[in-house]
Coordinates of C-alpha atoms in Angstrom, one line a residue:
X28 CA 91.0 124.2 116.2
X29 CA 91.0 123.5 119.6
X30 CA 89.3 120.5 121.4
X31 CA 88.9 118.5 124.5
X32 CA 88.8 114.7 125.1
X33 CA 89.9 112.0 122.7
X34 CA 90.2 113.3 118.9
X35 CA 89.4 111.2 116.5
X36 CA 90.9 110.9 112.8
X37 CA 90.2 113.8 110.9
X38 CA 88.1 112.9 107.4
X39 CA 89.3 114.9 104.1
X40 CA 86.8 115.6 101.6
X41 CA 86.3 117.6 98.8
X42 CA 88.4 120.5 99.6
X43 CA 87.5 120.2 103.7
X44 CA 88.6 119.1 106.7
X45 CA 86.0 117.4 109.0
X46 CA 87.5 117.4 112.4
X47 CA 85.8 115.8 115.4
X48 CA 86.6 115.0 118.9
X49 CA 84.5 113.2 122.2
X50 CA 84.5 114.5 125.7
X51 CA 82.3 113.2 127.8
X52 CA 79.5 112.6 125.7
X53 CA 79.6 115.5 123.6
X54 CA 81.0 115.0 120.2
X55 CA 82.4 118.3 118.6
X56 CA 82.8 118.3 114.8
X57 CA 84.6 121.5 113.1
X58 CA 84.7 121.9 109.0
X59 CA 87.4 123.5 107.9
X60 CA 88.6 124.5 104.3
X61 CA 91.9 123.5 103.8
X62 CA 92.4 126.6 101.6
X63 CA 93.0 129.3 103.5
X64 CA 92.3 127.2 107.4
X65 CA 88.3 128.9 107.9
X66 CA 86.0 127.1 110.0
X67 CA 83.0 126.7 107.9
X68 CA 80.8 125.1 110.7
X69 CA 80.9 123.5 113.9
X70 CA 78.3 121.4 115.7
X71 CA 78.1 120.4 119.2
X72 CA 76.0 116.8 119.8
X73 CA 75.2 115.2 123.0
X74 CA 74.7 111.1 123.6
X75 CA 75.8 108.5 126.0
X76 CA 77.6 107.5 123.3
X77 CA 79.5 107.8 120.2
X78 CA 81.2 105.2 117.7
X79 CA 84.7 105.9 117.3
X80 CA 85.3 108.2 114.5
X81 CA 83.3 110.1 111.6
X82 CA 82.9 109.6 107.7
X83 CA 83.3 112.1 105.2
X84 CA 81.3 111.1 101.8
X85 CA 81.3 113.1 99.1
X86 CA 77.7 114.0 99.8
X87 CA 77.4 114.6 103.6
X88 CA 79.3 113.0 106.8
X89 CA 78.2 110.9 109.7
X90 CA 78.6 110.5 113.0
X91 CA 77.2 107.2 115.4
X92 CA 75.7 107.8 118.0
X93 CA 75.5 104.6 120.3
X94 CA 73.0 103.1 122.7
X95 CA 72.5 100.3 125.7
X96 CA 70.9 98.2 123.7
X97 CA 72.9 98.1 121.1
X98 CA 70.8 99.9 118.7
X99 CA 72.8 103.2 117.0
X100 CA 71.5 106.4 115.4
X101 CA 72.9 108.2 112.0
X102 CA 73.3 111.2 112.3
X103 CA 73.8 112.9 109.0
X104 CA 75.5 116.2 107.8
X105 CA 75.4 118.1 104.4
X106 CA 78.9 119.6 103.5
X107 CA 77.2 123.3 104.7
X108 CA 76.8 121.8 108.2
X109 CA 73.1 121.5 107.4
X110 CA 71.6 118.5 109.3
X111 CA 70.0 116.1 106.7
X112 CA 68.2 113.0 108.2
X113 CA 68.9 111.4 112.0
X114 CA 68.0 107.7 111.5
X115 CA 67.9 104.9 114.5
X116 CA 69.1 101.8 113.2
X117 CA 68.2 98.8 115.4
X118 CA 70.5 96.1 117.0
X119 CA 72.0 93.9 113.9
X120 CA 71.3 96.5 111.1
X121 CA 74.4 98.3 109.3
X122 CA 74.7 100.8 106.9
X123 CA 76.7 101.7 103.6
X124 CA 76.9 105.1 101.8
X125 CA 76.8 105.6 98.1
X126 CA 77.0 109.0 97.1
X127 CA 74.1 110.7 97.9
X128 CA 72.0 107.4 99.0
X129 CA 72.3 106.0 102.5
X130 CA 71.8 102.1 102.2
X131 CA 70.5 100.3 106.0
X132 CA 70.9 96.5 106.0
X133 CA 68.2 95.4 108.2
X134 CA 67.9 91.5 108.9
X135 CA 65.1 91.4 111.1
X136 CA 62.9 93.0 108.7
X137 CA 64.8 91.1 105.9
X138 CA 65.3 94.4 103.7
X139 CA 68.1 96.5 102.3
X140 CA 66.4 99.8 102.1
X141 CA 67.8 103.3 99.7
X142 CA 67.3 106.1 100.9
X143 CA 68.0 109.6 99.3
X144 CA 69.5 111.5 101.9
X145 CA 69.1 114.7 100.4
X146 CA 65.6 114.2 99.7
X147 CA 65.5 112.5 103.5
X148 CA 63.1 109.7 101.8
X149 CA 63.1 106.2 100.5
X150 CA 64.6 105.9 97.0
X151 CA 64.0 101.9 97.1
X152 CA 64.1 98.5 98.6
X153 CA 65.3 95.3 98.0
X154 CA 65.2 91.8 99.9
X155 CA 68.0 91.7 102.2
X156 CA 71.5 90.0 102.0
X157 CA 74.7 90.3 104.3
X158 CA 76.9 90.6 101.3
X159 CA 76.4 93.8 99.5
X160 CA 79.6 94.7 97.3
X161 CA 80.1 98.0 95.8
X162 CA 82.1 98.0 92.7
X163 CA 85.4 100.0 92.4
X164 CA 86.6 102.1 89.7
X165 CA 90.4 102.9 88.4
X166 CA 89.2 106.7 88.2
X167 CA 88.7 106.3 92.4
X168 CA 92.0 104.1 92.7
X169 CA 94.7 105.7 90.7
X170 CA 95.1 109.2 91.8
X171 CA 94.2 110.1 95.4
X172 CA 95.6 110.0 98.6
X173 CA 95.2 106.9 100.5
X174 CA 95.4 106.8 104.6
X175 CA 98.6 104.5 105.9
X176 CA 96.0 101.7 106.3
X177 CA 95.1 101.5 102.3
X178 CA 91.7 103.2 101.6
X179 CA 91.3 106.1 100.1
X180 CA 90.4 109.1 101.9
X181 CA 88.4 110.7 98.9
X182 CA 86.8 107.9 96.2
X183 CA 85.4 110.2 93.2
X184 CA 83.4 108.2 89.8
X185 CA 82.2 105.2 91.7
X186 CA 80.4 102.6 89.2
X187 CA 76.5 102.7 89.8
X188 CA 76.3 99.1 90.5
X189 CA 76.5 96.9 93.2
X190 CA 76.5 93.2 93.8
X191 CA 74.2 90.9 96.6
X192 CA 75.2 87.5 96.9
X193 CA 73.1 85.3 99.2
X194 CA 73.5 82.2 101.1
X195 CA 73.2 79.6 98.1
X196 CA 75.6 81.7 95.4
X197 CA 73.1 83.5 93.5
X198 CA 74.1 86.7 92.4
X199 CA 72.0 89.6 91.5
X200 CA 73.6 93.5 90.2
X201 CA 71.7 95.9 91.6
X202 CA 71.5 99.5 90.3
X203 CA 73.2 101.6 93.3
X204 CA 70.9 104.5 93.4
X205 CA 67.4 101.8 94.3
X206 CA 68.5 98.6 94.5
X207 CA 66.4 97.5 91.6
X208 CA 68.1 93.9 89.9
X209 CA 69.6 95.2 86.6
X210 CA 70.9 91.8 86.0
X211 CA 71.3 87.9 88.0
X212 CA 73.5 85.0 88.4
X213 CA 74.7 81.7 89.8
X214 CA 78.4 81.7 91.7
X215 CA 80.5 78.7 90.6
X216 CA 80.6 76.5 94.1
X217 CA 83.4 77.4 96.0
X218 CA 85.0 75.2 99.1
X219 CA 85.1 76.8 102.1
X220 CA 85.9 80.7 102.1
X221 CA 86.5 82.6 99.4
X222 CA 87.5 86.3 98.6
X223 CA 84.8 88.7 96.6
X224 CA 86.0 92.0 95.0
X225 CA 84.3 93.7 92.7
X226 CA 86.2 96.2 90.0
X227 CA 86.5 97.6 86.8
X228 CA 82.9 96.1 85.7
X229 CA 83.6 92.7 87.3
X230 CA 82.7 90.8 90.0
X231 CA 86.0 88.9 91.1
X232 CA 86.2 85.7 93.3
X233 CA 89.0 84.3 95.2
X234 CA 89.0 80.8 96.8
X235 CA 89.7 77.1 97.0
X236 CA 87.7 75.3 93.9
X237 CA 85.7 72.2 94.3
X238 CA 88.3 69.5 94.1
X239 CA 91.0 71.3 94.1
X240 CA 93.8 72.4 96.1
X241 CA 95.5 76.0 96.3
X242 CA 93.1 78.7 95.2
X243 CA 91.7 80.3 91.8
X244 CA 90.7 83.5 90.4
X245 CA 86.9 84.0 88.5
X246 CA 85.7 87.3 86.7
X247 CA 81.8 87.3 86.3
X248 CA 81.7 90.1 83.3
X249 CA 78.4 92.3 85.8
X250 CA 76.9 93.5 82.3
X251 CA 76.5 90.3 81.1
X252 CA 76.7 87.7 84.4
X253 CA 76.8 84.7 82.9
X254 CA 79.1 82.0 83.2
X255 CA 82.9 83.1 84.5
X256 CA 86.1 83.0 83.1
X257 CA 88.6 82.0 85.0
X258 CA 91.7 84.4 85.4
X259 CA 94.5 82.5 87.5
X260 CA 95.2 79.4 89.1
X261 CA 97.9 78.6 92.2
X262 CA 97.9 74.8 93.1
X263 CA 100.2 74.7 95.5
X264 CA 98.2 72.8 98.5
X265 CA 97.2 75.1 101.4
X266 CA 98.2 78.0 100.1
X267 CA 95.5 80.7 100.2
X268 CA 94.6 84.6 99.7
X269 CA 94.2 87.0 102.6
X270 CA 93.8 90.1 100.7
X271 CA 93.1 91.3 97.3
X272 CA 93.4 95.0 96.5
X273 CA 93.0 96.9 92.6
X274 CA 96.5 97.8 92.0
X275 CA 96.4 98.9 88.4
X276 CA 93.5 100.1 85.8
X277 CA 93.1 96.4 84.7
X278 CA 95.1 94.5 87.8
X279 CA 94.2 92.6 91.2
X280 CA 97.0 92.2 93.6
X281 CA 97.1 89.4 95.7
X282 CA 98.6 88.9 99.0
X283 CA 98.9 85.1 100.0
X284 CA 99.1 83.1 103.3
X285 CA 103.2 82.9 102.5
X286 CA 103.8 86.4 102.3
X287 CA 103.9 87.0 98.3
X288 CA 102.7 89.5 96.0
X289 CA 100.7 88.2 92.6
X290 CA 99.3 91.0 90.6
X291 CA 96.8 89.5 88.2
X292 CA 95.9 90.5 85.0
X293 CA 91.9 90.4 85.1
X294 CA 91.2 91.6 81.4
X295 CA 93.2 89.1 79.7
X296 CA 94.4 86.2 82.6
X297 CA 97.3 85.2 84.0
X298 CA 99.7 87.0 86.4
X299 CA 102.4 89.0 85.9
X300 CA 104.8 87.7 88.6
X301 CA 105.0 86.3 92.4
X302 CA 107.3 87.5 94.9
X303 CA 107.8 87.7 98.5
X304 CA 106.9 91.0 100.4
X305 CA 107.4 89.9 104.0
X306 CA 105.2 87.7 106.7
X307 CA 102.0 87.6 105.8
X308 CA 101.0 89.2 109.3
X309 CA 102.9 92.4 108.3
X310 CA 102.0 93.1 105.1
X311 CA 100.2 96.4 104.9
X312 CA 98.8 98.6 102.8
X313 CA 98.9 97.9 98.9
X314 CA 98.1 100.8 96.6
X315 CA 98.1 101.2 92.9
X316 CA 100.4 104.6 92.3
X317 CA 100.3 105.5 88.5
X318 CA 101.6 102.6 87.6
X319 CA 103.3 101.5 90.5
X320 CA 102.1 99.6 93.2
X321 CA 102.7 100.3 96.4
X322 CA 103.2 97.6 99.5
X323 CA 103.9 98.4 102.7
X324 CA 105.6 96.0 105.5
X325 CA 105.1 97.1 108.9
X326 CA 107.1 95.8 111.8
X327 CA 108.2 98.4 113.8
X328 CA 111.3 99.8 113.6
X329 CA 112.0 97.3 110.4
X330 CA 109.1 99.1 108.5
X331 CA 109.6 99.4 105.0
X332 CA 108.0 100.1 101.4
X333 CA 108.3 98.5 98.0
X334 CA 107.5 100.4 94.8
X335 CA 107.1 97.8 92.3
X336 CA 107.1 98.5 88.4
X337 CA 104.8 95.9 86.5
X338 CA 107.5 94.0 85.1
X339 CA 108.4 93.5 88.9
X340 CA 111.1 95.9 89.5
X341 CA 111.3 97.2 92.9
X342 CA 112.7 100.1 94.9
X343 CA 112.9 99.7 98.8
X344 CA 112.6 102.5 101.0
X345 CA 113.0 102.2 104.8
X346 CA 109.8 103.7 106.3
X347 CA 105.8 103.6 106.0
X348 CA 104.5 105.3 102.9
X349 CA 100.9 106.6 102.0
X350 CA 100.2 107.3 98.4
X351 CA 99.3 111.6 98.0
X352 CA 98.7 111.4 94.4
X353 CA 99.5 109.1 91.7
X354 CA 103.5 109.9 91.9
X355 CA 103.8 111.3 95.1
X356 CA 103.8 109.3 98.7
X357 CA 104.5 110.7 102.2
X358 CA 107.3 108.6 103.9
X359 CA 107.0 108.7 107.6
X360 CA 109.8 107.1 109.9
X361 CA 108.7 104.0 111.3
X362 CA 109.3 105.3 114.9
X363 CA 106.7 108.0 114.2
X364 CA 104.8 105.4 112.2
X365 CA 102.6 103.0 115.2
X366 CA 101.5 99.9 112.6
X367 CA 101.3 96.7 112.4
X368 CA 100.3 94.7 109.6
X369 CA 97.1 96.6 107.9
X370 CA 96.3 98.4 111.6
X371 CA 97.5 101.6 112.5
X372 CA 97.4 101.5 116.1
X373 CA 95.8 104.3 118.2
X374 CA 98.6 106.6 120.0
X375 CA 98.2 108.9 123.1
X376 CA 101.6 110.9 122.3
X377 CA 102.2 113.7 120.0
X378 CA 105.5 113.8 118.4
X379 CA 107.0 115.5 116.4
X380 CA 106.8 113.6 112.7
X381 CA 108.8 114.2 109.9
X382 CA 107.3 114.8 106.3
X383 CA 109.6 113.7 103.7
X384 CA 107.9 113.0 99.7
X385 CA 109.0 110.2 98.1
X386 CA 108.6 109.7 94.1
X387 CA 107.5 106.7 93.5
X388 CA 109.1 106.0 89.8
X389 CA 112.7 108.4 90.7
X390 CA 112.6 107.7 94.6
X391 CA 114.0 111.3 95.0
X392 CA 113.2 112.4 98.5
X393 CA 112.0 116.3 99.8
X394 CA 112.0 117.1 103.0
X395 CA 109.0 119.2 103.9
X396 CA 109.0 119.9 107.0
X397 CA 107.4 118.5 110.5
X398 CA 104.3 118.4 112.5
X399 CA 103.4 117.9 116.0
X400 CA 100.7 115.0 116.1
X401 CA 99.7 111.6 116.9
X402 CA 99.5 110.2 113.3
X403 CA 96.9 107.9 113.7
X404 CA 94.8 111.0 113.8
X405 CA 96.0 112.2 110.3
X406 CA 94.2 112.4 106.9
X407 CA 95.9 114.3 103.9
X408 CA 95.1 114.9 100.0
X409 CA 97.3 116.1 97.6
X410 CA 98.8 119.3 99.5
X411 CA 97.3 119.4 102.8
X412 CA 97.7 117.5 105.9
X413 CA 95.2 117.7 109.2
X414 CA 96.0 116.1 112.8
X415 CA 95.4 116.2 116.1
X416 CA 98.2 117.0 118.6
X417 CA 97.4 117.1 122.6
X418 CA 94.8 119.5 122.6
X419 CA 94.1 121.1 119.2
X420 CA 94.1 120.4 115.5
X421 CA 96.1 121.8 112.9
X422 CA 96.0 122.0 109.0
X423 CA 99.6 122.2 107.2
X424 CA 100.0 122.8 103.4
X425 CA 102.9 120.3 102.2
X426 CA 103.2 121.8 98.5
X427 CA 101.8 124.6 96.8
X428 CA 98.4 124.0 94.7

């Protein structure tokens, strides 16, 4: 698929490849069915401007459009290419997506509104908050192909909860298809910033207790929100969390300010082990593969990946890795692989970029092939890779289905 202008990263979804580029204004986006390479649709939109990039959902894909005052408009696709709702969000609101619901954040109307996108109406409305967690499942975590950056390109059987937390701790789980309260809470005081995650049922908090120095690790149970348990302590003084990332069907792995890894066990407490995965600055992506997890340390040419078991066992391979399934990682060379830390940064070459899969339990390497692209413009699945090279997009299977 040809285009002009600046390509953005192509989005993989449910058996499709949404393609888009900008040029000028106009923002081109091409579906295309990875089975087989047929354009399903393509749309041509006009604007001043557009926000970087697209998002596929499993229900319908957006694009931004942006304006001089700061306000933006939706504008929102069905997988058909039929156009669902276009919806102007003023200066300071934000949006999330939950399957088929579109959710606005709007603080100068203090409301978080639903709306069913399908049915292009409101489903329901609550009274807003800034911090509106979805919850994450093992079912979305454990299988599919995640970009070089961590998240997961396609996220199937999310939980139909969500969690709002105001500005004085209280808690409230909202039902994720209307916002209605199914259930409400009061956060144990935390000093200073803390971490929120919620997974597998629970909502969980990292951060510095009152009193104390280091950081610990609460579950609130989201069907009954009472009172938390408290999974995992660290004491040592100044020592603190920057990321925390599902990395097993009952396990949250920790990255801390010293550069270690702590996967902690959240159904029973405690942790499983600590160790040191690099400068805390270049720590990338961390990925739960079967039951492996994945961390990746970017730093140029001295990129590497760790495969840890969960007794802490670990394989090191030189090279950025990106889970495909839950197995199965692409290994790119870290010359073809622009990160740093969490970020991979924006290229305006294509090269030529080696495909090699990696097992994550044998480390037994194939070599698949090679594709001419920038590969900050990539997105796979399972078999199929899609990426822009100077002036056209190209789909390439990488094992057969």
């Amino acid at each position: 698929v040809g285009f002009e202008g600046t390509a953005y990263p192509a989005e993989i979804q449910d058996g499709r490849a949404y393609l888009a580029a900008e040029s000028d204004g106009e923002l081109s986006l091409t579906a295309v069915s990875l089975d087989g390479g047929e354009v399903l649709w393509d749309k041509r939109l006009s604007a001043d401007a557009w926000e970087d990039g697209i998002t596929a959902h499993q229900k319908f894909v957006v694009a931004v459009e942006e304006h001089d005052d700061s306000s933006r408009t939706l504008h929102v696709f069905a997988p058909s290419g039929k156009k669902l709702l276009k919806r102007k969000l003023p200066y300071g609101a934000w949006h999330m997506v939950h399957e088929d619901r579109l959710i606005v954040g709007d603080p100068e109307q203090d409301t978080l509104v639903w709306i069913d996108v399908n049915g292009n109406k409101q489903a329901g409305e609550t009274e807003y908050t800034e911090s509106l967690y979805p919850v994450d499942t093992w079912a979305a975590e454990s299988g599919s192909a995640a970009h070089l950056e961590g998240y997961r390109f396609e996220s199937p059987e999310p939980d139909q909860r969500m969690v709002a937390i105001n500005d004085l701790g209280s808690m409230r789980v909202l039902d994720a298809t209307d916002g209605k309260a199914l259930r409400t809470a009061t956060l144990k005081d935390m000093a200073g910033d803390h971490l929120v995650r919620g997974y597998a049922g629970r909502l969980l908090v990292i951060g510095q207790a009152e009193d104390t120095e280091g950081y610990q690790v609460y579950a609130y149970d989201l069907a009954k929100p009472g009172s938390p348990r408290r999974l995992h302590a660290d004491t040592t003084k100044d020592r603190t969390v920057e990321r925390a990332t599902p990395c097993g069907e009952e396990l949250l792995c920790l990255v801390d300010s010293d550069g270690h890894l702590t996967p902690v066990d959240i159904a029973d407490g405690g942790s499983l082990w600590r160790k040191k995965v690099g400068d805390s600055d270049d720590v990338g992506a961390v990925n739960a593969m079967g039951d492996r997890i994945m961390v990746a340390h970017n730093r140029g040419d001295t990129a590497y990946t760790s495969f840890f078991d969960h007794s802490g066992g670990v394989r090191r391979v030189k090279g950025a890795a990106a889970p495909v399934d839950a197995t199965t990682a692409l290994l790119f060379p870290p010359e073809r692989a622009p990160i740093s830390g969490e970020t991979v940064n924006p290229s305006t070459s294509t090269y030529s970029v080696p495909l090699v899969g990696i097992g994550a339990v044998s480390g037994e390497r194939t070599d698949i092939g090679s594709v001419d692209a920038r590969l900050d413009t990539c997105g796979w699945n399972h078999a199929y890779i899609a990426c822009a090279g100077e002036s056209t997009f190209s789909i390439h299977r990488f094992r057969d289905v």
